[in-house]
Amino acid sequence: AQRVTQPEKLLSVFKGAPVELKCNYSYSGSPELFWYVQYSRQRLQLLLRHISRESIKGFTADLNKGETSFHLKKPFAQEEDSAMYYCALRSYNNNDMRFGAGTRLTVKP
Amino acid sequence: DAGVTQSPTHLIKTRGQQVTLRCSPKSGHDTVSWYQQALGQGPQFIFQYYEEEERQRGNFPDRFSGHQFPNYSSELNVNALLLGDSALYLCASSRGLAASYEQYFGPGTRLTVT
């Protein structure tokens, strides 16, 4: 069964500090992994996906199939990064998108 | 382009009633997916519509049904409402069915069942 686990509900860091939001998944096939972000009073929006291997707003995420993880990282957090972050999984032949419960990131000044 | 729009913004219903939620996809998109987001949880996939047919369904009872119109807009219907159906209902649209296509989310409809 597809499952996405985000172990931290809340994460707080100071501005300029590195940040890592954890995501672990369980899936037997070839998944596509995503990170979505929801800023205050805004709608859910795609931040990045593993196939594009991009860096968006300074965030990167590497798919580690051995550890079944897709952690989101940023070397220097900014206050505007404060938001709710969701990790999500979808298989290539199944459009059932599974989301984790989310991590609320707060970047303190 | 207003992006994905949903109506109404919020509504209150009584247990046992029926409700219809509406979604208009982003311009150029032909695929609509619906999600239920309970408080403190991530979105849960309900179903997906493409070419006016339900293509994929999550683990939701038959009380949840949908429809897609020729203009690609969609409705989500929930019958015999339960208190546990209280949630934020999100609509997402994409261009086609491929898993790699980006989904754009609407602002959601907040449903409260009393």
Tab-separated table of C-alpha atoms in Angstrom:
chain	number	residue	atom	x	y	z
A	1	ALA	CA	0.000	0.000	0.000
A	2	GLN	CA	1.097	3.538	-0.699
A	3	ARG	CA	1.895	5.533	2.411
A	4	VAL	CA	3.651	8.822	3.122
A	5	THR	CA	4.951	9.668	6.579
A	6	GLN	CA	6.056	13.078	7.759
A	7	PRO	CA	7.302	12.452	11.293
A	8	GLU	CA	7.369	16.090	12.414
A	9	LYS	CA	4.118	18.022	12.724
A	10	LEU	CA	5.970	21.163	13.771
A	11	LEU	CA	9.480	22.392	12.977
A	12	SER	CA	10.969	25.665	14.111
A	13	VAL	CA	14.328	27.109	13.041
A	14	PHE	CA	16.023	30.481	13.128
A	15	LYS	CA	16.541	32.583	10.017
A	16	GLY	CA	19.743	31.584	8.264
A	17	ALA	CA	19.831	28.111	9.788
A	18	PRO	CA	19.639	24.953	7.669
A	19	VAL	CA	16.299	23.202	7.539
A	20	GLU	CA	15.325	19.639	6.677
A	21	LEU	CA	11.751	18.427	6.482
A	22	LYS	CA	11.552	14.658	6.572
A	23	CYS	CA	9.430	12.469	4.351
A	24	ASN	CA	9.402	8.678	4.232
A	25	TYR	CA	7.273	6.601	1.955
A	26	SER	CA	6.247	3.018	1.397
A	27	TYR	CA	5.477	1.826	-2.094
A	28	SER	CA	6.473	-1.285	-3.972
A	29	GLY	CA	6.592	0.167	-7.485
A	30	SER	CA	8.124	3.269	-9.052
A	31	PRO	CA	6.702	6.313	-7.339
A	32	GLU	CA	6.776	9.927	-8.268
A	33	LEU	CA	7.406	12.128	-5.240
A	34	PHE	CA	6.337	15.716	-4.736
A	35	TRP	CA	6.598	18.490	-2.181
A	36	TYR	CA	3.650	20.863	-1.922
A	37	VAL	CA	3.598	24.073	0.100
A	38	GLN	CA	0.766	26.131	1.515
A	39	TYR	CA	1.572	29.650	2.648
A	40	SER	CA	-0.782	31.466	5.005
A	41	ARG	CA	-4.131	32.227	3.339
A	42	GLN	CA	-2.979	30.782	0.017
A	43	ARG	CA	-3.867	27.612	-1.828
A	44	LEU	CA	-1.805	24.468	-1.969
A	45	GLN	CA	0.879	24.718	-4.641
A	46	LEU	CA	3.583	22.479	-6.035
A	47	LEU	CA	7.057	23.264	-4.736
A	48	LEU	CA	9.079	20.610	-6.497
A	49	ARG	CA	9.022	17.037	-7.793
A	50	HIS	CA	11.805	14.507	-7.860
A	51	ILE	CA	11.852	13.924	-11.626
A	52	SER	CA	12.656	17.543	-12.393
A	53	ARG	CA	15.624	17.619	-9.995
A	54	GLU	CA	15.216	21.376	-9.690
A	55	SER	CA	16.000	23.763	-6.896
A	56	ILE	CA	12.970	25.921	-6.167
A	57	LYS	CA	13.284	28.891	-3.787
A	58	GLY	CA	16.538	27.340	-2.600
A	59	PHE	CA	14.879	24.042	-1.664
A	60	THR	CA	16.093	20.688	-2.940
A	61	ALA	CA	14.924	17.141	-2.366
A	62	ASP	CA	16.646	13.913	-3.297
A	63	LEU	CA	14.841	10.641	-3.747
A	64	ASN	CA	16.629	7.923	-1.777
A	65	LYS	CA	15.113	4.633	-2.881
A	66	GLY	CA	17.241	2.631	-0.478
A	67	GLU	CA	15.938	4.528	2.543
A	68	THR	CA	12.567	5.260	0.865
A	69	SER	CA	12.925	8.917	1.761
A	70	PHE	CA	12.421	12.239	0.022
A	71	HIS	CA	13.576	14.821	2.524
A	72	LEU	CA	13.272	18.534	1.697
A	73	LYS	CA	16.312	20.669	2.460
A	74	LYS	CA	17.364	24.286	2.388
A	75	PRO	CA	20.779	25.485	3.573
A	76	PHE	CA	19.661	28.906	4.823
A	77	ALA	CA	16.036	29.307	5.910
A	78	GLN	CA	14.226	32.601	5.363
A	79	GLU	CA	11.240	33.986	7.264
A	80	GLU	CA	9.121	33.792	4.096
A	81	ASP	CA	9.646	30.010	4.099
A	82	SER	CA	7.261	29.728	7.038
A	83	ALA	CA	4.402	27.597	5.732
A	84	MET	CA	2.795	24.173	5.780
A	85	TYR	CA	4.706	21.582	3.742
A	86	TYR	CA	3.215	18.350	2.407
A	87	CYS	CA	5.066	15.432	0.899
A	88	ALA	CA	3.062	13.451	-1.661
A	89	LEU	CA	3.429	10.281	-3.698
A	90	ARG	CA	1.861	9.069	-6.899
A	91	SER	CA	2.636	6.040	-9.033
A	92	TYR	CA	3.137	6.317	-12.764
A	93	ASN	CA	0.148	4.105	-13.534
A	94	ASN	CA	-2.166	5.210	-10.770
A	95	ASN	CA	-3.368	8.739	-10.215
A	96	ASP	CA	-4.229	8.185	-6.573
A	97	MET	CA	-2.086	10.906	-4.982
A	98	ARG	CA	-1.169	10.178	-1.361
A	99	PHE	CA	-0.255	13.051	0.933
A	100	GLY	CA	1.515	13.044	4.253
A	101	ALA	CA	-0.032	14.802	7.242
A	102	GLY	CA	2.196	17.833	6.711
A	103	THR	CA	4.878	19.713	8.642
A	104	ARG	CA	4.381	23.276	9.766
A	105	LEU	CA	7.665	25.133	9.390
A	106	THR	CA	8.235	28.319	11.331
A	107	VAL	CA	11.314	30.396	10.631
A	108	LYS	CA	12.026	32.778	13.476
A	109	PRO	CA	13.844	36.083	12.968
B	1	ASP	CA	-6.747	33.217	-15.643
B	2	ALA	CA	-8.318	32.818	-12.213
B	3	GLY	CA	-6.912	29.348	-11.917
B	4	VAL	CA	-9.014	26.652	-10.308
B	5	THR	CA	-12.184	28.029	-8.770
B	6	GLN	CA	-14.522	26.333	-6.311
B	7	SER	CA	-17.960	27.164	-4.996
B	8	PRO	CA	-19.291	27.717	-2.479
B	9	THR	CA	-16.485	28.895	-0.196
B	10	HIS	CA	-18.103	27.328	2.815
B	11	LEU	CA	-21.418	25.823	3.819
B	12	ILE	CA	-23.144	24.232	6.745
B	13	LYS	CA	-25.340	21.166	6.404
B	14	THR	CA	-27.240	18.898	8.753
B	15	ARG	CA	-26.509	15.220	9.217
B	16	GLY	CA	-28.390	13.133	6.647
B	17	GLN	CA	-28.604	15.905	4.065
B	18	GLN	CA	-27.029	15.940	0.641
B	19	VAL	CA	-24.489	18.451	-0.696
B	20	THR	CA	-23.078	19.425	-4.087
B	21	LEU	CA	-19.731	21.151	-4.467
B	22	ARG	CA	-18.538	22.692	-7.726
B	23	CYS	CA	-15.173	23.136	-9.402
B	24	SER	CA	-14.003	24.914	-12.542
B	25	PRO	CA	-10.569	23.837	-13.739
B	26	LYS	CA	-7.733	26.075	-14.791
B	27	SER	CA	-7.961	27.203	-18.404
B	28	GLY	CA	-6.572	24.516	-20.713
B	29	HIS	CA	-6.991	21.715	-18.173
B	30	ASP	CA	-9.239	18.736	-18.812
B	31	THR	CA	-8.710	16.566	-15.736
B	32	VAL	CA	-10.225	17.189	-12.313
B	33	SER	CA	-9.393	15.472	-9.037
B	34	TRP	CA	-11.166	15.867	-5.696
B	35	TYR	CA	-9.619	15.615	-2.257
B	36	GLN	CA	-10.925	15.671	1.300
B	37	GLN	CA	-8.756	17.370	3.909
B	38	ALA	CA	-9.744	16.824	7.516
B	39	LEU	CA	-8.416	19.182	10.167
B	40	GLY	CA	-4.748	18.533	10.862
B	41	GLN	CA	-4.415	16.022	8.039
B	42	GLY	CA	-3.109	16.017	4.508
B	43	PRO	CA	-5.498	15.868	1.561
B	44	GLN	CA	-7.028	12.454	0.830
B	45	PHE	CA	-7.773	11.499	-2.764
B	46	ILE	CA	-11.467	10.928	-3.470
B	47	PHE	CA	-11.615	10.461	-7.246
B	48	GLN	CA	-10.486	11.798	-10.586
B	49	TYR	CA	-12.470	12.676	-13.719
B	50	TYR	CA	-11.293	12.784	-17.311
B	51	GLU	CA	-13.398	12.850	-20.463
B	52	GLU	CA	-16.521	12.923	-18.277
B	53	GLU	CA	-15.686	9.570	-16.688
B	54	GLU	CA	-14.427	8.593	-13.275
B	55	ARG	CA	-10.931	7.254	-13.940
B	56	GLN	CA	-9.585	6.575	-10.497
B	57	ARG	CA	-11.139	6.342	-7.076
B	58	GLY	CA	-9.710	6.455	-3.584
B	59	ASN	CA	-11.012	4.684	-0.511
B	60	PHE	CA	-14.319	6.531	-0.158
B	61	PRO	CA	-17.844	5.070	0.087
B	62	ASP	CA	-20.435	5.272	-2.666
B	63	ARG	CA	-22.061	8.179	-0.840
B	64	PHE	CA	-19.386	10.223	-2.599
B	65	SER	CA	-20.120	10.626	-6.281
B	66	GLY	CA	-19.120	13.025	-8.980
B	67	HIS	CA	-19.667	14.292	-12.429
B	68	GLN	CA	-17.687	16.068	-15.105
B	69	PHE	CA	-19.327	18.250	-17.714
B	70	PRO	CA	-18.320	18.795	-21.345
B	71	ASN	CA	-16.672	22.101	-20.380
B	72	TYR	CA	-14.468	20.094	-17.950
B	73	SER	CA	-16.035	21.578	-14.824
B	74	SER	CA	-16.922	19.077	-12.142
B	75	GLU	CA	-19.249	18.449	-9.227
B	76	LEU	CA	-18.760	16.444	-6.070
B	77	ASN	CA	-21.922	15.088	-4.455
B	78	VAL	CA	-22.097	13.654	-0.972
B	79	ASN	CA	-25.291	11.911	0.177
B	80	ALA	CA	-26.462	11.056	3.677
B	81	LEU	CA	-23.968	13.387	5.299
B	82	LEU	CA	-22.187	12.252	8.449
B	83	LEU	CA	-20.514	14.403	11.064
B	84	GLY	CA	-17.212	12.915	9.901
B	85	ASP	CA	-17.690	14.416	6.440
B	86	SER	CA	-16.866	17.828	7.891
B	87	ALA	CA	-13.676	18.856	6.108
B	88	LEU	CA	-12.106	21.093	3.507
B	89	TYR	CA	-12.823	19.742	0.029
B	90	LEU	CA	-10.163	20.539	-2.532
B	91	CYS	CA	-10.402	20.375	-6.279
B	92	ALA	CA	-7.285	20.081	-8.436
B	93	SER	CA	-6.971	20.241	-12.194
B	94	SER	CA	-4.299	19.137	-14.630
B	95	ARG	CA	-3.743	18.779	-18.347
B	96	GLY	CA	-4.265	15.088	-18.990
B	97	LEU	CA	-4.020	11.966	-16.882
B	98	ALA	CA	-0.280	11.376	-16.786
B	99	ALA	CA	1.093	11.259	-13.278
B	100	SER	CA	3.829	13.697	-14.243
B	101	TYR	CA	1.392	16.493	-15.049
B	102	GLU	CA	1.300	19.208	-12.402
B	103	GLN	CA	-1.920	19.545	-10.443
B	104	TYR	CA	-3.196	23.014	-9.630
B	105	PHE	CA	-5.358	23.279	-6.535
B	106	GLY	CA	-8.364	25.432	-5.830
B	107	PRO	CA	-8.971	27.299	-2.576
B	108	GLY	CA	-11.319	24.641	-1.288
B	109	THR	CA	-14.852	24.460	0.071
B	110	ARG	CA	-15.188	24.207	3.844
B	111	LEU	CA	-18.071	21.850	4.689
B	112	THR	CA	-19.416	21.695	8.231
B	113	VAL	CA	-21.931	18.987	9.102
B	114	THR	CA	-23.909	19.523	12.298
